[in-house]
Amino acid sequence: MKIIMLGAPGAGKGTQAKKIAEQYGIPHISTGDIFRANIKGGTELGMKAKSYMDQGQLVPDDVTIGMLLDRISQEDCKGGYVLDGFPRTIPQAESLTEALNGRGEKMDYAVNVDVPDTAIVERMSGRRACLSCGATYHIRYNAPSKENVCDACGQALVLRDDDKPETVQKRLTVYHDQTQPLIEYYQKAGILVTVDGTKDLHDVFADITAVLGA
Ligand code: ADP
Ligand code: AMP
């Protein structure tokens, strides 16, 4: 099964993508996580991405598209995958569609996690991320067992620089301008599913699996 997660930054794409990946035994591919791993590793790609990410801007398509298409051609993606944070622009979506068409493949679902902007700032300011293994928590809605420590790997949790309120506002503007048009793109393609992302995270997951099937 090949799935795309759509939604504003902080809507819960990553939270649901991890649960989907586990349930269906497919890789969770987050372009944000790939960029952050490259920043941590001090690679050229990481250096290119960092200045855009710090300002709440999108990393340019010419960097992002090749990176993602390369990732989904790897062996572990043969049985499908869940994309989290890609595509974020119409050219990214078109490149993905074209690449899949070229291999005689297609996306199965684009799951739009719908959360109004008013709820996003609270979600983002309460998010705590593990930069070591990519796990995410929320100080109120999905707290780790021990404050500021990752349940999965024991490393310290951080508030991402780009989750600070001033950057979140910028990211929301970028989302509305460049990413929201993808909802119509995938609606026209006939694979859009919209779920109410304001519900409890377990209820959101139940709504998603009701559509995807067991
Ligand atoms: P995204 O990947 O869309 O940027 P995340 O999955 O990281 O968003 O979620 C953003 C924050 O909101 C995290 O702190 C997460 O724990 C929390 N969160 C996710 N889903 C819900 C939900 N349904 N209700 C409340 N908080 C949630
Ligand atoms: P995320 O972890 O999905 O919230 O992404 C964090 C940041 O990484 C974004 O604000 C962008 O700067 C960058 N990024 C992630 N995915 C993409 C993408 N598909 N296109 C452009 N930039 C991206």
PDB file of C-alpha atoms and ligand atoms in Angstrom, residues 8-10 13-14 30-36 39 49-61 63-65 67-68 84-89 92 124 127 160 162-163 167 171 174 178-179, ligand 2:
ATOM      1  CA  ALA A   8      -0.670  21.495   7.945  1.00  0.00           C
ATOM      2  CA  PRO A   9       2.585  21.347   9.903  1.00  0.00           C
ATOM      3  CA  GLY A  10       1.640  19.936  13.309  1.00  0.00           C
ATOM      4  CA  LYS A  13       0.917  13.495   9.945  1.00  0.00           C
ATOM      5  CA  GLY A  14       4.010  12.015  11.567  1.00  0.00           C
ATOM      6  CA  SER A  30       9.567  11.608   6.387  1.00  0.00           C
ATOM      7  CA  THR A  31      11.444  14.127   4.244  1.00  0.00           C
ATOM      8  CA  GLY A  32      11.750  16.343   7.356  1.00  0.00           C
ATOM      9  CA  ASP A  33      13.453  13.464   9.231  1.00  0.00           C
ATOM     10  CA  ILE A  34      15.801  12.852   6.279  1.00  0.00           C
ATOM     11  CA  PHE A  35      16.770  16.540   6.247  1.00  0.00           C
ATOM     12  CA  ARG A  36      17.262  16.597  10.037  1.00  0.00           C
ATOM     13  CA  ILE A  39      21.875  18.333   9.283  1.00  0.00           C
ATOM     14  CA  ALA A  49      18.391  22.386   3.760  1.00  0.00           C
ATOM     15  CA  LYS A  50      19.127  24.013   7.115  1.00  0.00           C
ATOM     16  CA  SER A  51      18.808  27.684   6.159  1.00  0.00           C
ATOM     17  CA  TYR A  52      15.397  27.088   4.567  1.00  0.00           C
ATOM     18  CA  MET A  53      14.118  24.976   7.457  1.00  0.00           C
ATOM     19  CA  ASP A  54      15.244  27.493  10.087  1.00  0.00           C
ATOM     20  CA  GLN A  55      13.216  30.186   8.331  1.00  0.00           C
ATOM     21  CA  GLY A  56      10.112  28.025   7.979  1.00  0.00           C
ATOM     22  CA  GLN A  57      10.563  27.920   4.193  1.00  0.00           C
ATOM     23  CA  LEU A  58      10.428  24.856   1.972  1.00  0.00           C
ATOM     24  CA  VAL A  59      13.673  23.295   0.808  1.00  0.00           C
ATOM     25  CA  PRO A  60      13.778  23.860  -3.002  1.00  0.00           C
ATOM     26  CA  ASP A  61      12.145  21.236  -5.208  1.00  0.00           C
ATOM     27  CA  VAL A  63      16.930  19.203  -3.874  1.00  0.00           C
ATOM     28  CA  THR A  64      13.853  17.518  -2.421  1.00  0.00           C
ATOM     29  CA  ILE A  65      12.364  15.659  -5.391  1.00  0.00           C
ATOM     30  CA  MET A  67      16.106  12.779  -2.701  1.00  0.00           C
ATOM     31  CA  LEU A  68      12.586  11.375  -2.290  1.00  0.00           C
ATOM     32  CA  ASP A  84       5.049  12.077   5.539  1.00  0.00           C
ATOM     33  CA  GLY A  85       5.835  15.649   4.468  1.00  0.00           C
ATOM     34  CA  PHE A  86       6.119  14.902   0.757  1.00  0.00           C
ATOM     35  CA  PRO A  87       4.780  16.138  -1.597  1.00  0.00           C
ATOM     36  CA  ARG A  88       4.508  19.730  -0.352  1.00  0.00           C
ATOM     37  CA  THR A  89       4.248  21.518  -3.725  1.00  0.00           C
ATOM     38  CA  GLN A  92       6.668  17.637  -6.218  1.00  0.00           C
ATOM     39  CA  MET A 124       3.618  22.749  17.781  1.00  0.00           C
ATOM     40  CA  ARG A 127       5.674  19.049  20.522  1.00  0.00           C
ATOM     41  CA  ARG A 160      12.548  22.015  17.476  1.00  0.00           C
ATOM     42  CA  ASP A 162      11.161  25.608  13.736  1.00  0.00           C
ATOM     43  CA  ASP A 163       8.361  24.803  16.236  1.00  0.00           C
ATOM     44  CA  THR A 167       8.379  30.196  12.725  1.00  0.00           C
ATOM     45  CA  ARG A 171       5.183  27.656   8.093  1.00  0.00           C
ATOM     46  CA  VAL A 174       3.795  28.555   3.365  1.00  0.00           C
ATOM     47  CA  GLN A 178       2.115  25.989  -1.556  1.00  0.00           C
ATOM     48  CA  THR A 179       0.848  22.751   0.013  1.00  0.00           C
TER      49      THR A 179
HETATM   50  P1  AMP B   2       8.523  18.404   8.816  1.00  0.00           P
HETATM   51  O1  AMP B   2       9.406  17.543   9.642  1.00  0.00           O
HETATM   52  O2  AMP B   2       7.713  17.608   7.819  1.00  0.00           O
HETATM   53  O3  AMP B   2       7.667  19.338   9.640  1.00  0.00           O
HETATM   54  O4  AMP B   2       9.489  19.315   7.913  1.00  0.00           O
HETATM   55  C1  AMP B   2      10.362  20.251   8.494  1.00  0.00           C
HETATM   56  C2  AMP B   2      10.919  21.188   7.423  1.00  0.00           C
HETATM   57  O5  AMP B   2      11.675  20.430   6.455  1.00  0.00           O
HETATM   58  C3  AMP B   2       9.880  21.944   6.592  1.00  0.00           C
HETATM   59  O6  AMP B   2       9.403  23.114   7.235  1.00  0.00           O
HETATM   60  C4  AMP B   2      10.691  22.251   5.323  1.00  0.00           C
HETATM   61  O7  AMP B   2      11.594  23.318   5.538  1.00  0.00           O
HETATM   62  C5  AMP B   2      11.514  20.979   5.162  1.00  0.00           C
HETATM   63  N1  AMP B   2      10.808  19.979   4.308  1.00  0.00           N
HETATM   64  C6  AMP B   2      10.336  18.764   4.698  1.00  0.00           C
HETATM   65  N2  AMP B   2       9.740  18.130   3.661  1.00  0.00           N
HETATM   66  C7  AMP B   2       9.819  18.985   2.598  1.00  0.00           C
HETATM   67  C8  AMP B   2       9.352  18.952   1.252  1.00  0.00           C
HETATM   68  N3  AMP B   2       8.663  17.894   0.771  1.00  0.00           N
HETATM   69  N4  AMP B   2       9.620  20.008   0.447  1.00  0.00           N
HETATM   70  C9  AMP B   2      10.297  21.072   0.899  1.00  0.00           C
HETATM   71  N5  AMP B   2      10.736  21.190   2.164  1.00  0.00           N
HETATM   72  C10 AMP B   2      10.492  20.166   3.015  1.00  0.00           C
END
